[in-house]
Amino acid sequence: MKKILVTRKLLKECEEKALKMFDANLNSNDELYSQNNVIKMSQGCDGILSSLTDKMDAETINKLPESIKIISNFAVGFGNIDLEAAKKRGIAVTNTPDVLTDATAEIGILLILGACRRVPEGIQGAKDCNWKWSADYLIGKQLTGARLGILGMGRIGQKIARIAKSLGMIVHYHNRSKLSPDKDNGATYHDTLKSLMSVSDVLSVCCPASNETINLINKETLEYLPKGAVVTNVARGDIVDDEALIDALERRKVYAVGLDVYKGEPNLNPGYLKYKQAFILPHLGSATKETRTAMANLAIDNIEEYFKTGNCKNKVN
Ligand code: NAP
């Protein structure tokens, strides 16, 4: 039986599945392992089931025992893993696409609604019982008829686009490559970020964090937005230059932000906390029972597939 290290606690039924299929070293206290601990604990293991909280940089990967053949990441994003370093060591890296698309798109839409309809202020007002209905109380931005710009029209971006379209939004997107008509669902393609942002009343960041996308939303690119645009990010914190976004909020260049992800999670730039126009969530994208179960099961199946066949359809390196 292959031996695996599971770095974070999984839902009970998924841990049971892991124990049935592997000699699995589980993390029942859900302790956050340091990089050194991951290296130590993976001695004698054939694979690691990692999560986005494990920083598998080149230094860590190079110190893993020879026996490690796969890192199965419990996420669709893999910005926490140095793919090249893993490849050089002959370690396969896999992810969990598709199964989390719907849940994450739901949060993507929630970010748009929360930011546009002034939900943080509304919640506070309701809790404080200090509000009075009036014709102009907490007037927000209506989604119907607004232009939604999707940066990264992949699985999650396309699902957000479909829901947004049903809400009456007019969808635009930017990817490095144009989608075929069966995938774009009538959305307008922009071959540059500048062109996309200039028509985005609401921006939804849905692309992966990569060397190309780090701080893509910055002082210069935020200026491409129409005045009073809304910026949401359901992808990764690394894509946004926080100081620039906070400055844009301060200048009212940006009307509101909706954020699920942050640089240096679980911390976030404290500058956001000064603004009632910041609708912020603690990385809830895939957090439903159905999705977290499906993700863990897929991460386990990826390891089995790799050891059975020498390959895996969800291999990313
Ligand atoms: P995906 O299907 O691979 O889609 C990514 C899209 O981004 C593709 O359309 C890709 O198109 C585009 N893209 C990549 N690099 C780009 C660049 N440099 N400039 C412009 N567009 C670029 O991935 P997904 O399943 O939708 O997931 C997207 C991301 O969401 C993940 O990487 C993850 O970080 C994040 N996520 C967050 C949560 C959460 O809990 N908040 C949950 C799940 C996923 P081209 O290749 O044509 O450029």
Short mmCIF file of C-alpha atoms and ligand atoms in Angstrom, two decimals:
data_model
loop_
_atom_site.label_atom_id
_atom_site.label_comp_id
_atom_site.label_asym_id
_atom_site.label_seq_id
_atom_site.Cartn_x
_atom_site.Cartn_y
_atom_site.Cartn_z
CA MET A 1 0.00 0.00 0.00
CA LYS A 2 1.33 3.45 -0.94
CA LYS A 3 2.03 5.82 1.93
CA ILE A 4 0.85 9.43 1.79
CA LEU A 5 1.11 12.51 3.96
CA VAL A 6 -2.14 14.52 4.14
CA THR A 7 -1.09 17.99 5.31
CA ARG A 8 -4.53 19.33 6.38
CA LYS A 9 -7.58 17.81 7.99
CA LEU A 10 -10.19 16.69 5.42
CA LEU A 11 -13.92 16.11 5.90
CA LYS A 12 -14.49 12.83 7.80
CA GLU A 13 -15.74 10.72 4.89
CA CYS A 14 -12.79 11.82 2.76
CA GLU A 15 -10.31 10.88 5.47
CA GLU A 16 -12.00 7.47 5.63
CA LYS A 17 -11.57 7.12 1.89
CA ALA A 18 -7.89 8.10 2.14
CA LEU A 19 -7.36 5.50 4.88
CA LYS A 20 -9.03 2.79 2.77
CA MET A 21 -6.88 3.51 -0.27
CA PHE A 22 -3.55 4.43 1.29
CA ASP A 23 -1.42 4.17 4.37
CA ALA A 24 -2.39 7.78 5.10
CA ASN A 25 -0.77 9.97 7.73
CA LEU A 26 -3.65 12.32 8.60
CA ASN A 27 -3.54 15.68 10.39
CA SER A 28 -6.33 15.21 12.92
CA ASN A 29 -5.60 18.49 14.77
CA ASP A 30 -5.43 20.42 11.49
CA GLU A 31 -2.14 21.93 12.60
CA LEU A 32 -0.45 24.20 10.04
CA TYR A 33 2.80 22.33 9.26
CA SER A 34 5.94 24.37 8.66
CA GLN A 35 7.90 23.61 5.48
CA ASN A 36 10.47 21.76 7.63
CA ASN A 37 7.70 19.65 9.15
CA VAL A 38 6.36 18.71 5.73
CA ILE A 39 9.87 17.62 4.73
CA LYS A 40 10.32 15.58 7.93
CA MET A 41 6.87 14.03 7.93
CA SER A 42 7.07 12.99 4.29
CA GLN A 43 10.04 10.67 5.00
CA GLY A 44 9.02 7.21 3.80
CA CYS A 45 5.98 8.56 1.93
CA ASP A 46 5.20 8.12 -1.77
CA GLY A 47 2.99 11.17 -2.11
CA ILE A 48 1.74 14.33 -0.42
CA LEU A 49 -1.84 15.57 -0.43
CA SER A 50 -1.16 19.28 0.04
CA SER A 51 -3.37 22.33 0.33
CA LEU A 52 -3.04 25.97 -0.71
CA THR A 53 -1.67 26.79 2.77
CA ASP A 54 1.44 24.68 2.10
CA LYS A 55 4.19 26.69 0.48
CA MET A 56 5.97 24.13 -1.69
CA ASP A 57 8.73 26.35 -3.02
CA ALA A 58 11.88 25.09 -4.77
CA GLU A 59 13.84 24.87 -1.52
CA THR A 60 11.17 22.72 0.13
CA ILE A 61 10.67 20.53 -2.94
CA ASN A 62 14.41 19.94 -3.28
CA LYS A 63 14.55 18.68 0.31
CA LEU A 64 11.68 16.20 -0.07
CA PRO A 65 12.70 12.53 0.12
CA GLU A 66 13.41 10.68 -3.14
CA SER A 67 10.38 8.49 -2.47
CA ILE A 68 7.90 11.35 -3.10
CA LYS A 69 6.49 10.97 -6.62
CA ILE A 70 3.36 13.14 -6.48
CA ILE A 71 2.07 16.30 -4.82
CA SER A 72 -1.71 16.26 -5.12
CA ASN A 73 -2.96 19.78 -4.35
CA PHE A 74 -6.37 20.12 -2.73
CA ALA A 75 -7.26 23.15 -4.91
CA VAL A 76 -7.56 24.12 -8.56
CA GLY A 77 -4.95 26.86 -8.10
CA PHE A 78 -1.34 25.72 -7.70
CA GLY A 79 0.45 29.03 -7.13
CA ASN A 80 1.68 27.57 -3.82
CA ILE A 81 3.81 24.98 -5.66
CA ASP A 82 6.94 25.54 -7.73
CA LEU A 83 5.98 23.42 -10.74
CA GLU A 84 9.39 23.63 -12.39
CA ALA A 85 11.21 22.50 -9.26
CA ALA A 86 8.79 19.58 -8.93
CA LYS A 87 9.27 18.65 -12.57
CA LYS A 88 13.06 18.69 -12.20
CA ARG A 89 12.73 16.29 -9.28
CA GLY A 90 10.38 14.06 -11.30
CA ILE A 91 7.46 14.84 -8.97
CA ALA A 92 4.02 15.07 -10.58
CA VAL A 93 1.75 17.90 -9.40
CA THR A 94 -2.03 17.58 -9.72
CA ASN A 95 -5.00 19.86 -8.96
CA THR A 96 -8.79 19.60 -8.55
CA PRO A 97 -10.45 21.43 -11.48
CA ASP A 98 -14.19 21.49 -12.34
CA VAL A 99 -15.55 20.20 -9.03
CA LEU A 100 -15.21 23.62 -7.39
CA THR A 101 -16.34 25.76 -10.30
CA ASP A 102 -19.99 26.18 -9.24
CA ALA A 103 -19.32 26.94 -5.57
CA THR A 104 -16.60 29.45 -6.40
CA ALA A 105 -18.71 31.16 -9.05
CA GLU A 106 -21.49 31.55 -6.46
CA ILE A 107 -19.03 33.43 -4.23
CA GLY A 108 -17.86 35.43 -7.27
CA ILE A 109 -21.45 36.59 -7.79
CA LEU A 110 -21.88 37.25 -4.06
CA LEU A 111 -18.82 39.54 -4.17
CA ILE A 112 -20.35 41.49 -7.04
CA LEU A 113 -23.73 41.81 -5.28
CA GLY A 114 -22.18 42.57 -1.89
CA ALA A 115 -19.98 45.33 -3.24
CA CYS A 116 -22.54 46.85 -5.64
CA ARG A 117 -25.47 46.78 -3.20
CA ARG A 118 -23.58 48.12 -0.17
CA VAL A 119 -24.04 44.98 1.88
CA PRO A 120 -21.41 45.77 4.59
CA GLU A 121 -23.18 49.06 5.37
CA GLY A 122 -26.58 47.37 5.19
CA ILE A 123 -25.58 44.63 7.65
CA GLN A 124 -24.13 47.16 10.07
CA GLY A 125 -27.20 49.41 9.81
CA ALA A 126 -29.59 46.51 10.40
CA LYS A 127 -27.59 45.23 13.40
CA ASP A 128 -27.37 48.70 14.94
CA CYS A 129 -31.13 49.34 14.37
CA ASN A 130 -30.20 52.88 13.44
CA TRP A 131 -31.66 53.01 9.96
CA LYS A 132 -34.82 54.42 8.53
CA TRP A 133 -36.26 53.44 5.18
CA SER A 134 -36.09 56.37 2.82
CA ALA A 135 -36.03 56.82 -0.93
CA ASP A 136 -32.28 57.39 -0.88
CA TYR A 137 -31.13 55.07 1.93
CA LEU A 138 -28.08 53.01 0.91
CA ILE A 139 -28.61 53.43 -2.78
CA GLY A 140 -26.26 51.08 -4.59
CA LYS A 141 -25.39 50.08 -8.10
CA GLN A 142 -27.84 47.95 -10.06
CA LEU A 143 -26.43 44.95 -11.88
CA THR A 144 -29.08 44.89 -14.61
CA GLY A 145 -27.59 46.64 -17.61
CA ALA A 146 -24.15 47.07 -16.03
CA ARG A 147 -21.05 45.89 -17.92
CA LEU A 148 -19.15 43.03 -16.26
CA GLY A 149 -15.51 42.56 -17.20
CA ILE A 150 -14.14 39.10 -16.49
CA LEU A 151 -10.38 38.81 -16.27
CA GLY A 152 -9.76 35.09 -16.81
CA MET A 153 -12.75 33.56 -18.55
CA GLY A 154 -11.95 29.94 -17.68
CA ARG A 155 -14.18 27.47 -15.85
CA ILE A 156 -15.08 29.82 -12.98
CA GLY A 157 -15.18 32.95 -15.15
CA GLN A 158 -17.57 31.28 -17.62
CA LYS A 159 -19.92 30.18 -14.84
CA ILE A 160 -19.91 33.70 -13.36
CA ALA A 161 -20.60 35.03 -16.86
CA ARG A 162 -23.65 32.75 -17.26
CA ILE A 163 -25.15 33.82 -13.92
CA ALA A 164 -24.32 37.49 -14.54
CA LYS A 165 -25.99 37.31 -17.95
CA SER A 166 -29.14 35.93 -16.34
CA LEU A 167 -29.06 38.97 -14.03
CA GLY A 168 -29.01 41.25 -17.06
CA MET A 169 -25.33 42.14 -17.03
CA ILE A 170 -23.47 42.66 -20.29
CA VAL A 171 -20.41 40.44 -20.23
CA HIS A 172 -16.93 41.26 -21.55
CA TYR A 173 -13.76 39.24 -20.96
CA HIS A 174 -10.02 39.10 -21.41
CA ASN A 175 -7.92 35.94 -21.70
CA ARG A 176 -4.67 35.48 -23.54
CA SER A 177 -6.68 33.50 -26.07
CA LYS A 178 -10.19 34.08 -27.45
CA LEU A 179 -12.79 31.46 -26.61
CA SER A 180 -14.81 29.57 -29.18
CA PRO A 181 -18.46 30.74 -29.53
CA ASP A 182 -19.77 27.67 -27.67
CA LYS A 183 -17.82 28.78 -24.60
CA ASP A 184 -18.13 32.58 -24.68
CA ASN A 185 -21.94 32.59 -24.39
CA GLY A 186 -22.11 35.84 -26.36
CA ALA A 187 -19.53 37.69 -24.25
CA THR A 188 -17.30 40.23 -25.97
CA TYR A 189 -13.58 39.40 -26.19
CA HIS A 190 -10.88 41.97 -25.47
CA ASP A 191 -7.34 41.15 -26.48
CA THR A 192 -5.82 43.49 -23.91
CA LEU A 193 -6.47 44.11 -20.24
CA LYS A 194 -6.65 47.83 -20.95
CA SER A 195 -9.46 47.34 -23.44
CA LEU A 196 -11.38 45.09 -21.00
CA MET A 197 -10.98 47.40 -18.03
CA SER A 198 -12.07 50.46 -19.97
CA VAL A 199 -15.55 48.90 -20.39
CA SER A 200 -15.84 47.29 -16.94
CA ASP A 201 -18.42 48.86 -14.63
CA VAL A 202 -17.69 45.80 -12.54
CA LEU A 203 -14.45 43.82 -12.77
CA SER A 204 -14.31 40.17 -11.69
CA VAL A 205 -10.80 38.78 -11.34
CA CYS A 206 -10.89 35.04 -12.13
CA CYS A 207 -7.44 34.24 -13.57
CA PRO A 208 -4.77 32.15 -11.82
CA ALA A 209 -1.91 33.72 -9.86
CA SER A 210 1.23 33.33 -11.97
CA ASN A 211 4.40 35.25 -12.74
CA GLU A 212 2.40 37.02 -15.47
CA THR A 213 -0.56 38.00 -13.28
CA ILE A 214 1.10 39.08 -10.02
CA ASN A 215 -0.06 42.66 -9.29
CA LEU A 216 -1.80 42.85 -12.66
CA ILE A 217 -4.41 45.03 -10.97
CA ASN A 218 -2.19 47.96 -10.05
CA LYS A 219 -1.94 51.76 -10.01
CA GLU A 220 -1.61 51.95 -13.79
CA THR A 221 -4.25 49.39 -14.79
CA LEU A 222 -6.84 50.67 -12.28
CA GLU A 223 -6.78 53.96 -14.18
CA TYR A 224 -8.22 52.14 -17.24
CA LEU A 225 -11.50 51.57 -15.34
CA PRO A 226 -14.43 53.95 -15.72
CA LYS A 227 -14.77 56.23 -12.68
CA GLY A 228 -16.82 54.58 -9.96
CA ALA A 229 -16.20 51.00 -11.09
CA VAL A 230 -16.45 48.04 -8.72
CA VAL A 231 -13.51 45.62 -8.38
CA THR A 232 -13.99 42.03 -7.20
CA ASN A 233 -11.45 39.24 -6.78
CA VAL A 234 -12.42 35.58 -6.32
CA ALA A 235 -9.13 34.22 -7.68
CA ARG A 236 -5.97 34.98 -5.70
CA GLY A 237 -4.74 37.94 -3.62
CA ASP A 238 -1.40 38.04 -5.41
CA ILE A 239 -3.08 39.42 -8.55
CA VAL A 240 -3.98 42.70 -6.82
CA ASP A 241 -1.65 45.48 -5.65
CA ASP A 242 -3.53 46.28 -2.43
CA GLU A 243 -2.03 49.72 -1.87
CA ALA A 244 -3.12 50.80 -5.35
CA LEU A 245 -6.65 49.42 -4.88
CA ILE A 246 -7.03 51.06 -1.45
CA ASP A 247 -5.82 54.35 -2.94
CA ALA A 248 -8.39 54.00 -5.75
CA LEU A 249 -11.12 53.47 -3.11
CA GLU A 250 -9.94 56.55 -1.25
CA ARG A 251 -10.05 58.64 -4.46
CA ARG A 252 -13.51 57.22 -5.35
CA LYS A 253 -12.02 56.05 -8.61
CA VAL A 254 -13.28 52.69 -7.36
CA TYR A 255 -16.76 52.73 -5.82
CA ALA A 256 -16.48 49.48 -3.86
CA VAL A 257 -14.50 46.25 -3.70
CA GLY A 258 -15.56 42.64 -3.15
CA LEU A 259 -12.72 40.36 -2.05
CA ASP A 260 -12.50 36.68 -1.10
CA VAL A 261 -8.72 36.28 -1.32
CA TYR A 262 -5.71 38.23 -0.05
CA LYS A 263 -1.95 38.45 -0.20
CA GLY A 264 -0.48 36.77 2.88
CA GLU A 265 -3.74 35.13 4.02
CA PRO A 266 -5.13 34.95 6.65
CA ASN A 267 -3.92 38.54 7.01
CA LEU A 268 -5.20 41.25 4.76
CA ASN A 269 -4.01 44.76 4.15
CA PRO A 270 -5.55 46.68 7.09
CA GLY A 271 -6.16 49.60 4.73
CA TYR A 272 -9.30 47.83 3.46
CA LEU A 273 -10.84 47.85 6.95
CA LYS A 274 -11.18 51.64 6.89
CA TYR A 275 -13.69 51.47 4.05
CA LYS A 276 -17.34 50.55 4.46
CA GLN A 277 -17.26 50.02 0.69
CA ALA A 278 -15.09 46.90 1.19
CA PHE A 279 -17.15 43.69 1.14
CA ILE A 280 -14.67 41.11 2.38
CA LEU A 281 -14.91 37.37 2.88
CA PRO A 282 -12.39 34.85 4.31
CA HIS A 283 -11.55 32.73 1.22
CA LEU A 284 -14.94 30.99 1.05
CA GLY A 285 -14.91 30.23 -2.69
CA SER A 286 -15.09 26.44 -2.55
CA ALA A 287 -16.47 26.19 0.98
CA THR A 288 -19.56 24.00 0.61
CA LYS A 289 -19.84 20.44 1.88
CA GLU A 290 -20.50 19.07 -1.61
CA THR A 291 -17.53 20.86 -3.10
CA ARG A 292 -15.00 20.25 -0.34
CA THR A 293 -15.96 16.56 -0.41
CA ALA A 294 -15.59 16.37 -4.17
CA MET A 295 -12.25 18.22 -4.06
CA ALA A 296 -10.75 15.92 -1.43
CA ASN A 297 -12.04 12.81 -3.21
CA LEU A 298 -10.54 14.03 -6.47
CA ALA A 299 -7.21 14.84 -4.79
CA ILE A 300 -7.17 11.26 -3.42
CA ASP A 301 -8.21 9.76 -6.79
CA ASN A 302 -5.49 11.78 -8.54
CA ILE A 303 -2.87 10.02 -6.40
CA GLU A 304 -4.38 6.61 -7.14
CA GLU A 305 -4.59 7.30 -10.85
CA TYR A 306 -0.97 8.41 -10.92
CA PHE A 307 0.32 5.32 -9.14
CA LYS A 308 -1.85 2.99 -11.23
CA THR A 309 -1.15 4.44 -14.66
CA GLY A 310 1.98 6.58 -14.30
CA ASN A 311 -0.05 9.60 -15.35
CA CYS A 312 -3.06 11.64 -14.26
CA LYS A 313 -5.52 13.71 -16.27
CA ASN A 314 -5.21 16.50 -13.68
CA LYS A 315 -1.41 16.67 -13.82
CA VAL A 316 -0.34 20.32 -14.23
CA ASN A 317 3.45 20.09 -14.65
P1 NAP B 1 -9.08 28.02 -15.52
O1 NAP B 1 -10.23 27.26 -16.05
O2 NAP B 1 -7.71 27.55 -15.81
O3 NAP B 1 -9.25 29.54 -16.02
C1 NAP B 1 -8.25 30.49 -15.91
C2 NAP B 1 -8.49 31.53 -16.99
O4 NAP B 1 -7.55 32.59 -16.81
C3 NAP B 1 -8.33 31.00 -18.40
O5 NAP B 1 -9.42 31.42 -19.18
C4 NAP B 1 -7.03 31.64 -18.90
O6 NAP B 1 -7.13 31.88 -20.30
C5 NAP B 1 -7.00 32.93 -18.09
N1 NAP B 1 -5.63 33.42 -17.89
C6 NAP B 1 -4.56 32.72 -17.46
N2 NAP B 1 -3.48 33.51 -17.43
C7 NAP B 1 -3.87 34.72 -17.88
C8 NAP B 1 -3.20 35.95 -18.11
N3 NAP B 1 -1.89 36.07 -17.88
N4 NAP B 1 -3.91 37.00 -18.56
C9 NAP B 1 -5.24 36.87 -18.83
N5 NAP B 1 -5.94 35.72 -18.63
C10 NAP B 1 -5.25 34.66 -18.16
O7 NAP B 1 -9.15 28.14 -13.93
P2 NAP B 1 -10.45 28.14 -13.00
O8 NAP B 1 -10.81 26.75 -12.63
O9 NAP B 1 -11.48 29.02 -13.61
O10 NAP B 1 -9.83 28.84 -11.70
C11 NAP B 1 -9.31 30.15 -11.78
C12 NAP B 1 -8.60 30.54 -10.50
O11 NAP B 1 -9.55 30.73 -9.46
C13 NAP B 1 -7.67 29.46 -9.92
O12 NAP B 1 -6.40 29.50 -10.51
C14 NAP B 1 -7.65 29.77 -8.45
O13 NAP B 1 -6.52 30.55 -8.13
C15 NAP B 1 -8.91 30.59 -8.22
N6 NAP B 1 -9.84 29.92 -7.29
C16 NAP B 1 -10.22 30.56 -6.15
C17 NAP B 1 -11.09 29.94 -5.28
C18 NAP B 1 -11.54 30.60 -4.00
O14 NAP B 1 -11.77 29.90 -3.03
N7 NAP B 1 -11.71 31.91 -3.97
C19 NAP B 1 -11.60 28.66 -5.57
C20 NAP B 1 -11.20 28.06 -6.76
C21 NAP B 1 -10.32 28.70 -7.62
P3 NAP B 1 -5.81 31.94 -21.23
O15 NAP B 1 -5.00 30.74 -20.88
O16 NAP B 1 -6.35 31.95 -22.61
O17 NAP B 1 -5.13 33.22 -20.88
#
